[in-house]
Coordinates of C-alpha atoms in Angstrom, one line a residue:
Chain A
M384 CA -32.5 0.3 33.2
N385 CA -33.0 -2.5 30.7
S386 CA -29.9 -4.9 30.5
S387 CA -29.8 -4.7 26.7
V388 CA -29.6 -0.9 26.9
I389 CA -26.8 -1.2 29.4
I390 CA -24.8 -3.4 27.0
W391 CA -25.4 -0.9 24.1
L392 CA -24.3 2.0 26.4
I393 CA -21.1 0.1 27.3
I394 CA -20.4 -0.5 23.6
F395 CA -21.2 3.1 22.8
T396 CA -18.7 4.3 25.5
L397 CA -15.9 2.1 24.2
A398 CA -16.6 3.2 20.6
A399 CA -16.7 6.9 21.5
A400 CA -13.6 6.6 23.7
S401 CA -11.6 4.9 20.9
F402 CA -12.8 7.5 18.5
F403 CA -11.7 10.4 20.6
V404 CA -8.4 8.8 21.7
I405 CA -7.4 8.0 18.2
A406 CA -8.4 11.5 17.1
V407 CA -6.2 13.1 19.7
I408 CA -3.2 10.9 18.7
V409 CA -3.7 11.4 15.0
S410 CA -4.1 15.2 15.5
I411 CA -0.8 15.4 17.2
K412 CA 1.2 13.0 15.0
G413 CA -0.6 14.1 11.8
F414 CA 0.7 17.6 12.2
A415 CA 4.3 16.3 12.1
D416 CA 3.4 14.3 9.0
L417 CA 1.8 17.3 7.4
Q418 CA 5.0 19.3 8.0
T419 CA 7.1 16.5 6.4
L420 CA 4.8 16.3 3.4
L421 CA 5.0 20.0 2.7
Q422 CA 8.8 20.2 3.4
N423 CA 9.5 17.3 1.0
S424 CA 7.3 18.9 -1.6
E425 CA 9.3 22.1 -1.3
R426 CA 12.6 20.3 -1.6
R427 CA 11.3 18.6 -4.7
D428 CA 10.3 21.9 -6.2
K429 CA 13.8 23.3 -5.6
S430 CA 15.6 20.2 -6.9
N431 CA 13.3 20.3 -10.0
A432 CA 14.1 24.0 -10.5
K433 CA 17.9 23.5 -10.1
P434 CA 18.6 21.5 -13.3
E435 CA 16.7 24.1 -15.4
K436 CA 18.9 26.8 -14.1
E437 CA 22.0 24.7 -14.8
V438 CA 20.8 24.2 -18.4
E439 CA 20.2 27.9 -18.8
K440 CA 23.8 28.6 -17.6
T441 CA 25.4 26.1 -19.9
S442 CA 23.5 27.4 -22.9
E443 CA 24.7 30.9 -22.1
Chain B
M475 CA -32.1 32.9 16.4
T476 CA -29.8 30.8 18.6
F477 CA -26.5 32.0 17.1
S478 CA -24.7 34.8 19.0
I479 CA -22.0 37.2 17.9
I480 CA -19.2 35.1 19.4
D481 CA -20.5 32.1 17.5
W482 CA -20.5 34.1 14.3
I483 CA -16.9 35.3 14.9
I484 CA -15.7 31.7 15.4
L485 CA -17.5 30.5 12.3
V486 CA -16.3 33.3 10.0
A487 CA -12.8 33.1 11.3
Y488 CA -12.7 29.4 10.6
L489 CA -14.1 29.7 7.1
V490 CA -11.6 32.4 6.1
F491 CA -8.8 30.4 7.6
T492 CA -9.8 27.3 5.6
V493 CA -10.0 29.1 2.3
G494 CA -6.6 30.7 2.9
V495 CA -5.0 27.3 3.8
G496 CA -6.7 25.5 0.9
L497 CA -5.5 28.1 -1.6
W498 CA -2.1 28.3 -0.1
A499 CA -1.6 24.5 -0.6
K500 CA -2.1 24.9 -4.4
R501 CA 1.6 25.9 -4.6
Y502 CA 2.6 22.2 -4.0
V503 CA 0.8 20.8 -7.0
E504 CA 3.5 20.2 -9.6
D505 CA 2.0 17.4 -11.7
L506 CA -0.9 15.1 -12.2
S507 CA 0.0 12.7 -9.4
G508 CA 0.4 15.7 -7.1
Y509 CA -3.0 16.9 -8.1
M510 CA -4.8 13.6 -7.8
V511 CA -3.0 11.7 -5.1
A512 CA -0.8 14.3 -3.4
G513 CA 2.3 12.8 -5.0
R514 CA 1.7 9.5 -3.1
R515 CA 3.6 10.9 -0.1
V516 CA 1.0 10.8 2.7
K517 CA 2.2 9.2 5.9
L518 CA 0.2 7.2 8.5
S519 CA -1.2 9.7 10.9
L520 CA -2.0 12.2 8.2
G521 CA -3.6 9.4 6.1
I522 CA -5.8 8.4 9.0
A523 CA -6.9 12.1 9.7
T524 CA -7.7 12.7 6.0
F525 CA -9.5 9.4 5.5
A526 CA -11.6 9.8 8.7
A527 CA -12.4 13.4 7.8
T528 CA -13.6 12.3 4.3
E529 CA -15.8 9.6 5.9
I530 CA -17.4 12.0 8.4
G531 CA -19.6 14.7 6.9
T532 CA -22.6 16.6 8.4
I533 CA -24.6 14.1 6.2
T534 CA -23.0 11.2 8.1
L535 CA -24.0 12.7 11.4
M536 CA -27.5 13.5 10.1
Y537 CA -28.3 10.0 8.6
F538 CA -27.0 8.2 11.6
S539 CA -28.8 10.4 14.1
E540 CA -32.0 10.0 12.0
L541 CA -31.6 6.2 12.3
G542 CA -31.0 6.5 16.1
Y543 CA -34.2 8.5 16.4
V544 CA -36.4 6.0 14.4
S545 CA -34.9 2.7 15.6
G546 CA -33.3 3.3 19.0
F547 CA -30.1 1.3 20.0
S548 CA -30.6 -1.5 17.5
C549 CA -29.1 0.6 14.7
F550 CA -25.8 0.6 16.7
I551 CA -25.1 -2.7 15.0
I552 CA -24.2 -0.6 11.9
G553 CA -21.3 0.9 13.8
I554 CA -20.0 -2.6 14.7
L555 CA -20.4 -3.7 11.0
G556 CA -18.5 -0.7 9.8
L557 CA -15.7 -1.4 12.3
L558 CA -15.5 -5.0 11.2
G559 CA -15.7 -4.3 7.4
Y560 CA -13.0 -1.7 7.4
M561 CA -10.9 -3.7 9.8
V562 CA -11.0 -6.7 7.4
V563 CA -9.8 -4.5 4.6
G564 CA -7.1 -2.9 6.7
K565 CA -5.8 -6.1 8.2
T566 CA -5.7 -8.2 5.0
G567 CA -5.0 -5.3 2.5
F568 CA -7.9 -6.8 0.5
I569 CA -7.9 -4.9 -2.9
I570 CA -6.3 -1.7 -1.6
E571 CA -2.8 -3.1 -1.2
P572 CA -2.5 -4.5 -4.8
L573 CA -4.2 -1.4 -6.2
R574 CA -1.7 0.9 -4.4
R575 CA 1.1 -1.3 -5.7
L576 CA -0.2 -0.9 -9.3
K577 CA -0.1 2.9 -8.8
V578 CA -3.5 3.5 -10.3
M579 CA -5.2 6.8 -9.5
T580 CA -8.8 5.8 -10.0
I581 CA -10.5 2.3 -9.7
P582 CA -11.6 2.2 -13.4
E583 CA -8.0 2.5 -14.4
F584 CA -7.6 -1.0 -13.1
Y585 CA -10.4 -2.2 -15.4
Q586 CA -8.4 -1.1 -18.4
L587 CA -5.2 -2.8 -17.1
R588 CA -7.0 -6.1 -16.4
Y589 CA -9.9 -6.1 -18.9
S590 CA -10.2 -3.5 -21.6
R591 CA -10.6 0.2 -22.3
N592 CA -14.3 -0.2 -22.8
V593 CA -14.8 -1.9 -19.4
R594 CA -13.0 1.1 -18.0
L595 CA -15.4 3.4 -19.8
L596 CA -18.5 1.5 -18.6
G597 CA -17.1 1.2 -15.0
G598 CA -16.3 4.9 -15.1
I599 CA -19.8 5.9 -16.1
I600 CA -21.5 3.7 -13.5
L601 CA -19.0 4.9 -10.8
F602 CA -19.6 8.6 -11.8
L603 CA -23.4 8.3 -11.8
G604 CA -23.6 6.3 -8.6
G605 CA -21.2 8.6 -6.9
V606 CA -22.8 11.9 -7.9
L607 CA -26.3 10.6 -7.2
N608 CA -25.1 9.4 -3.8
M609 CA -23.6 12.9 -3.1
G610 CA -26.8 14.6 -4.4
I611 CA -28.5 14.7 -1.0
F612 CA -25.6 16.0 1.0
L613 CA -26.5 19.7 0.7
K614 CA -30.1 19.1 1.6
F615 CA -29.1 17.5 4.9
D616 CA -26.5 20.1 5.7
G617 CA -29.3 22.7 5.1
I618 CA -31.6 20.9 7.6
F619 CA -28.7 20.7 10.2
L620 CA -27.8 24.4 9.9
S621 CA -31.4 25.7 9.9
E622 CA -32.2 23.8 13.1
V623 CA -28.9 24.5 15.0
M624 CA -28.5 28.2 13.9
G625 CA -32.2 29.0 14.0
F626 CA -32.4 30.4 10.5
G627 CA -35.1 30.4 7.8
S628 CA -34.5 28.5 4.6
D629 CA -33.7 31.6 2.5
A630 CA -30.6 32.5 4.4
L631 CA -29.6 28.8 4.4
A632 CA -29.5 28.4 0.7
L633 CA -27.1 31.4 0.6
I634 CA -24.9 29.9 3.3
M635 CA -24.8 26.4 1.7
T636 CA -24.0 28.0 -1.7
L637 CA -21.2 30.0 -0.1
M638 CA -19.8 26.9 1.5
L639 CA -19.9 24.9 -1.7
V640 CA -18.2 27.7 -3.6
I641 CA -15.4 27.8 -1.0
V642 CA -14.8 24.0 -1.3
I643 CA -15.0 24.0 -5.1
L644 CA -12.5 26.9 -5.2
Y645 CA -9.8 25.2 -3.2
T646 CA -10.5 21.7 -4.6
I647 CA -10.3 22.9 -8.2
L648 CA -7.1 24.8 -7.6
G649 CA -5.2 22.7 -5.2
G650 CA -6.4 19.2 -5.9
M651 CA -5.4 16.5 -3.4
F652 CA -2.8 18.6 -1.7
S653 CA -5.4 21.1 -0.7
V654 CA -7.8 18.3 0.2
V655 CA -5.2 16.6 2.5
V656 CA -4.1 19.9 4.2
T657 CA -7.6 21.1 4.8
D658 CA -8.8 17.6 5.7
Y659 CA -6.3 17.5 8.6
M660 CA -7.4 20.8 9.9
Q661 CA -11.1 19.9 9.5
F662 CA -10.5 16.6 11.3
V663 CA -9.2 18.4 14.3
V664 CA -12.1 20.9 14.3
L665 CA -14.8 18.3 13.7
T666 CA -13.5 16.1 16.5
V667 CA -13.8 19.1 18.9
G668 CA -17.3 19.8 17.5
M669 CA -18.4 16.2 18.1
F670 CA -16.9 16.2 21.6
V671 CA -18.8 19.4 22.4
A672 CA -22.0 17.9 21.1
V673 CA -21.7 14.7 23.2
I674 CA -20.9 16.5 26.4
A675 CA -23.7 19.1 25.9
V676 CA -26.2 16.3 25.4
L677 CA -25.0 14.2 28.3
L678 CA -25.3 17.2 30.6
H679 CA -29.0 17.8 29.6
V680 CA -30.4 14.3 28.8
D681 CA -30.5 11.6 31.5
L682 CA -29.3 8.1 30.5
S683 CA -32.3 6.5 32.2
A684 CA -34.7 8.8 30.3
I685 CA -33.0 7.6 27.1
S686 CA -33.4 4.0 28.1
N687 CA -37.1 4.5 29.0
A688 CA -37.8 6.4 25.7
V689 CA -36.3 3.7 23.5
V690 CA -37.9 0.7 25.3
G691 CA -41.2 2.6 25.7
Q692 CA -41.3 3.6 22.0
Y693 CA -39.9 0.6 20.2
G694 CA -39.8 -2.2 22.8
E695 CA -37.5 -5.2 21.9
A696 CA -37.1 -3.7 18.4
G697 CA -35.3 -0.7 19.9
V698 CA -32.5 -2.9 21.4
N699 CA -32.4 -6.0 19.2
P700 CA -31.5 -5.4 15.5
L701 CA -32.6 -8.9 14.6
V702 CA -36.2 -8.3 15.5
N703 CA -36.3 -4.7 14.3
P704 CA -38.3 -4.7 10.9
R705 CA -35.8 -2.2 9.4
F706 CA -32.9 -4.5 10.0
G707 CA -32.7 -8.3 10.4
W708 CA -30.2 -10.9 9.0
M709 CA -30.5 -9.8 5.4
F710 CA -29.6 -6.2 6.3
I711 CA -26.7 -7.3 8.5
V712 CA -25.1 -9.4 5.7
W713 CA -25.7 -6.7 3.1
I714 CA -24.2 -3.9 5.2
F715 CA -21.2 -6.0 6.2
I716 CA -20.4 -6.8 2.5
S717 CA -21.2 -3.2 1.6
N718 CA -18.7 -2.0 4.2
I719 CA -15.9 -4.2 2.8
A720 CA -16.8 -3.1 -0.8
A721 CA -17.0 0.6 0.1
G722 CA -13.9 0.4 2.3
S723 CA -11.8 -1.0 -0.6
L724 CA -13.5 0.5 -3.6
W725 CA -15.3 3.8 -2.8
Q726 CA -13.2 6.2 -4.8
P727 CA -13.1 9.2 -2.3
G728 CA -11.9 6.9 0.5
T729 CA -9.8 4.6 -1.6
S730 CA -8.0 7.6 -3.2
K731 CA -6.6 8.2 0.3
A732 CA -5.1 4.7 0.3
L733 CA -3.8 5.4 -3.2
A734 CA -2.2 8.6 -2.0
S735 CA -0.4 6.7 0.8
E736 CA 3.4 6.6 0.9
S737 CA 3.4 2.8 0.4
P738 CA 1.1 -0.2 0.2
Q739 CA 1.9 -1.1 3.8
I740 CA 1.0 2.4 5.0
A741 CA -2.3 2.2 3.0
K742 CA -3.1 -1.0 5.0
K743 CA -2.3 0.6 8.3
V744 CA -4.3 3.7 7.4
F745 CA -7.4 1.5 6.9
F746 CA -6.8 -0.6 10.0
Y747 CA -6.4 2.3 12.4
T748 CA -9.2 4.3 10.8
S749 CA -11.5 1.3 11.2
L750 CA -11.1 1.7 15.0
T751 CA -12.9 5.1 14.7
F752 CA -15.7 3.7 12.6
A753 CA -17.8 2.4 15.5
G754 CA -17.6 5.8 17.1
R755 CA -18.3 7.6 13.8
A756 CA -21.6 5.8 13.6
M757 CA -22.6 5.4 17.3
I758 CA -21.9 9.0 18.4
P759 CA -24.5 10.6 16.1
M760 CA -26.8 7.6 16.6
F761 CA -26.6 8.3 20.4
L762 CA -27.4 11.9 19.8
G763 CA -30.5 10.8 17.7
V764 CA -31.6 8.5 20.5
A765 CA -31.1 11.3 23.0
A766 CA -33.3 13.5 20.8
L767 CA -36.0 10.9 21.0
A768 CA -35.8 11.0 24.8
F769 CA -35.8 14.9 24.8
F770 CA -38.6 15.6 22.3
G771 CA -40.6 12.4 22.2
P772 CA -41.5 10.6 19.0
N773 CA -43.4 13.3 17.1
E774 CA -40.4 15.4 15.9
S775 CA -39.1 15.2 12.3
P776 CA -36.5 12.4 12.5
A777 CA -33.9 14.3 10.4
A778 CA -34.3 17.5 12.3
A779 CA -34.5 16.1 15.8
M780 CA -30.7 15.9 16.5
P781 CA -29.7 19.3 15.2
K782 CA -32.7 20.9 17.0
L783 CA -31.5 19.3 20.3
L784 CA -28.0 20.5 19.7
G785 CA -29.3 24.0 19.1
I786 CA -31.0 24.0 22.5
V787 CA -28.5 22.3 24.7
T788 CA -25.2 23.7 23.4
P789 CA -24.0 26.9 25.2
R790 CA -23.3 30.0 23.2
G791 CA -19.8 30.2 22.0
F792 CA -19.6 26.5 21.9
L793 CA -22.4 26.5 19.3
G794 CA -20.1 28.4 16.9
L795 CA -17.4 25.8 17.5
L796 CA -19.9 23.0 16.9
V797 CA -21.2 24.5 13.6
A798 CA -17.6 25.2 12.5
G799 CA -16.9 21.5 13.3
M800 CA -19.8 20.3 11.3
L801 CA -19.0 22.6 8.4
A802 CA -15.5 21.3 8.6
A803 CA -16.9 17.8 8.3
S804 CA -18.9 18.7 5.3
M805 CA -16.2 20.6 3.5
S806 CA -13.7 17.7 3.9
T807 CA -16.3 15.3 2.5
Y808 CA -17.3 17.6 -0.4
S809 CA -13.7 18.3 -1.4
A810 CA -12.7 14.6 -1.4
Y811 CA -15.9 13.6 -3.3
L812 CA -15.6 16.5 -5.8
L813 CA -12.0 15.6 -6.6
A814 CA -12.9 11.8 -6.8
W815 CA -15.8 12.2 -9.2
S816 CA -14.3 14.8 -11.4
S817 CA -11.2 12.7 -11.7
V818 CA -13.3 9.7 -12.7
I819 CA -15.3 11.5 -15.4
T820 CA -12.2 13.1 -16.8
R821 CA -9.8 10.2 -16.8
D822 CA -12.1 7.2 -17.1
V823 CA -15.0 8.5 -19.2
I824 CA -14.0 11.5 -21.4
A825 CA -10.4 10.4 -22.0
C826 CA -11.6 6.8 -22.7
L827 CA -13.8 8.1 -25.6
R828 CA -10.7 9.5 -27.3
P829 CA -8.1 7.4 -29.1
D830 CA -5.2 9.1 -27.1
D831 CA -5.0 10.1 -23.5
F832 CA -5.0 13.8 -22.6
D833 CA -1.7 15.3 -21.5
E834 CA -1.4 16.1 -17.8
K835 CA -2.2 19.8 -18.0
T836 CA -5.4 19.2 -20.0
T837 CA -6.4 16.4 -17.6
I838 CA -6.1 18.8 -14.6
Y839 CA -7.9 21.5 -16.5
I840 CA -10.9 19.3 -17.4
T841 CA -11.0 17.9 -13.9
R842 CA -11.3 21.4 -12.6
I843 CA -14.2 22.2 -14.9
F844 CA -16.1 19.0 -13.9
A845 CA -15.5 19.7 -10.2
G846 CA -17.4 23.0 -10.8
L847 CA -20.1 21.4 -12.8
I848 CA -20.7 18.7 -10.1
G849 CA -21.0 21.4 -7.5
L850 CA -23.7 23.1 -9.6
F851 CA -25.5 19.8 -10.0
L852 CA -25.5 19.3 -6.2
L853 CA -27.2 22.6 -5.6
I854 CA -30.0 21.9 -8.1
F855 CA -30.5 18.2 -7.3
G856 CA -30.5 18.8 -3.5
L857 CA -33.4 21.3 -3.8
W858 CA -35.9 19.0 -5.6
Y859 CA -35.2 15.4 -4.9
K860 CA -37.3 13.7 -2.2
I861 CA -35.4 11.0 -0.4
P862 CA -37.0 7.5 0.0
D863 CA -37.6 6.5 3.7
T864 CA -34.3 7.2 5.4
A865 CA -31.1 8.9 4.1
F866 CA -29.1 5.9 5.2
Q867 CA -31.0 3.6 2.8
Y868 CA -30.6 6.1 -0.1
L869 CA -26.9 6.4 0.4
F870 CA -26.2 2.7 0.7
I871 CA -28.4 1.8 -2.3
T872 CA -26.9 4.4 -4.6
G873 CA -23.5 3.3 -3.3
A874 CA -24.4 -0.3 -4.2
M875 CA -25.0 0.7 -7.8
Y876 CA -21.3 1.0 -8.2
T877 CA -19.7 -1.0 -5.4
A878 CA -21.5 -4.3 -6.1
G879 CA -20.2 -4.5 -9.7
A880 CA -16.8 -3.0 -8.8
L881 CA -16.3 -5.6 -6.0
G882 CA -17.0 -8.4 -8.6
C883 CA -14.6 -6.8 -11.2
V884 CA -11.7 -5.8 -9.0
A885 CA -11.8 -8.7 -6.5
A886 CA -12.0 -11.2 -9.3
G887 CA -9.5 -9.3 -11.4
L888 CA -7.0 -9.3 -8.7
Y889 CA -7.5 -12.7 -7.1
W890 CA -9.0 -15.0 -9.9
S891 CA -7.0 -15.7 -13.0
R892 CA -10.0 -16.7 -15.1
A893 CA -11.8 -13.3 -14.8
N894 CA -12.3 -11.8 -18.3
S895 CA -13.9 -8.7 -19.8
V896 CA -17.3 -10.5 -20.5
G897 CA -17.5 -11.3 -16.8
A898 CA -16.5 -7.7 -16.0
Y899 CA -19.3 -6.2 -18.2
S900 CA -21.9 -8.7 -16.6
S901 CA -20.7 -7.9 -13.1
L902 CA -20.9 -4.1 -13.6
L903 CA -24.3 -4.2 -15.3
L904 CA -26.0 -6.8 -13.1
G905 CA -24.6 -5.1 -10.0
A906 CA -26.2 -1.8 -10.9
L907 CA -29.5 -3.4 -11.9
A908 CA -31.2 -4.0 -8.5
P909 CA -30.3 -0.6 -7.1
V910 CA -31.5 1.2 -10.3
L911 CA -34.8 -0.8 -10.1
F912 CA -35.2 0.2 -6.5
L913 CA -34.7 3.9 -7.2
L914 CA -37.1 3.8 -10.2
L915 CA -39.9 1.6 -8.6
E916 CA -39.7 2.7 -4.9
K917 CA -42.2 5.5 -5.3
S918 CA -44.9 3.4 -6.9
R919 CA -44.5 0.2 -4.8
E920 CA -48.3 -0.1 -4.0
T921 CA -49.2 -0.5 -7.7
L922 CA -46.5 -3.1 -8.6
P923 CA -47.0 -6.8 -9.1
A924 CA -45.5 -9.0 -6.3
W925 CA -42.4 -10.2 -8.3
L926 CA -41.4 -6.6 -9.1
A927 CA -42.3 -5.2 -5.7
V928 CA -39.5 -7.3 -4.2
F929 CA -37.0 -4.8 -5.6
T930 CA -38.6 -2.0 -3.5
D931 CA -37.4 -3.7 -0.3
V932 CA -34.1 -1.9 0.2
N933 CA -32.4 -4.8 2.0
V934 CA -33.4 -7.3 -0.7
S935 CA -32.3 -4.9 -3.5
G936 CA -29.0 -4.2 -1.8
L937 CA -28.0 -7.8 -1.1
L938 CA -29.2 -8.9 -4.5
S939 CA -26.9 -6.4 -6.2
F940 CA -23.9 -8.1 -4.8
A941 CA -25.2 -11.6 -5.5
L942 CA -26.0 -10.7 -9.2
A943 CA -22.7 -9.0 -9.7
A944 CA -20.8 -12.0 -8.4
A945 CA -22.9 -14.4 -10.5
G946 CA -22.4 -12.2 -13.5
M947 CA -18.6 -12.2 -13.1
Y948 CA -18.5 -16.0 -12.5
L949 CA -20.8 -17.1 -15.3
G950 CA -19.7 -14.4 -17.8
S951 CA -16.1 -15.5 -17.4
I952 CA -16.5 -19.2 -17.3
L953 CA -18.8 -19.4 -20.3
T954 CA -16.5 -17.2 -22.5
Q955 CA -12.9 -18.4 -21.6
R956 CA -12.2 -19.4 -25.2
S957 CA -13.7 -16.5 -27.1
C958 CA -12.4 -14.0 -24.7
P959 CA -9.2 -15.2 -23.0
P960 CA -8.4 -13.4 -19.7
R961 CA -5.3 -11.2 -19.5
A962 CA -3.1 -10.8 -16.4
V963 CA -1.6 -7.6 -14.9
I964 CA 2.0 -7.9 -13.8
G965 CA 3.6 -5.0 -12.0
G966 CA 1.2 -2.5 -13.5
K967 CA 1.7 -3.8 -17.1
I968 CA -0.7 -6.0 -19.1
N969 CA 0.4 -9.5 -19.9
E970 CA -1.7 -10.8 -22.8

């Protein structure tokens, strides 16, 4: 095999390995981030809805 | 037909699940920043997943594999340049960090803060045109991929592609960035599995020494050395490196992910870690293209060779997973691009033509209409436009239409106190000039005089666009400092 080809194949192996390793880590940790993002958004929705209810009560 | 029942079950289940999740995420959109940048609450790992998913579409795999097929290993240099370019942006925070700090939602918003409303309008128009033209060929390549892998005729494909586009438009229009982020994450996981399946299937069927012999036999030294390959050379390397820095920091679909990050520091980290996947993002499909050269020989259609190979070597069941992965890649790219370009046309073009800004509800409403219209344009444009030479060249030259001028405007606006609106106009217009000339003249290059024919060399045109944009910004600003004094942006507010 041509030595230039071997060098490119080594570079390819490193590139592909780093792609898949980062992908696995990000897939696992990203799920936790996604849960936090959605939970925080739900909390914000509730806290935004609360003052409106309080206003309604006081106006009654 | 190579697609079996189990492949269909996997594919349909995946599509139904994606639509469900995309529509479900709509409930989290409470205001404009929620719609456009997911409330700026995206953390590191999720940011990397969604950014990487945006940057990998079926089109990415297709144009890189096409390059692998026609140039051998020498195109692998593009992967290294991508890694370096995005790493520079991630490590230094070049442009993205100050933009995130200013809390802008689109790049042209910065033009108004730093220059004027009219610069924002011009920048918005160029960004929109460059962006939509760039996206115009995506469907065509997705069609080629699906037809080769699944073994269909073109009639059924048009239907599948339309269906896919309708699904993406539906959840992007309704759920904005929240839907994009949630589905991007899911799609990133599926596309990674799809790419892994593809690599393993090819490695099991195509011998590495056969690949080496095919490349050296077909292209000789040009197949392993990018400096002697006539497609590449030094000018290409410099252009693509600058392009990667410009695209990394200023290409709206990607940059919007930095703008959606929880903080400027997270934005930097998202770019840095994603850059580590960029060599693989390019080299994996390039390798598949090179393997297709070894498998079929040099007489196959360069764009169709890789999907055809995957259709042959991937076992049934896994093929459904692979296609689901590739559709995932496409959908995540479409959704991010649709949202980016419809946001730009609404906020930076239409709103700029009015004396007052739209309220938030109207902005979201108009953005949704334009996301639908852009989708319609993609279907029509994708059917008739014939791509010059390789898709890679087309994508980088249409990208340069905007990124060259934008790099001049935003970099100078952030880091050079003497930049003014005359410099910004010059930079935007001159930056778009060479790519526009390329697109107009490329099809009649044989009949052109020598001085004009130089623009039909994609490498010259691409590099020239950045040089002209930089010269336009410098000379335009320096020569008009008194008549048009620059203004500064401090903490997101204009300081006259």
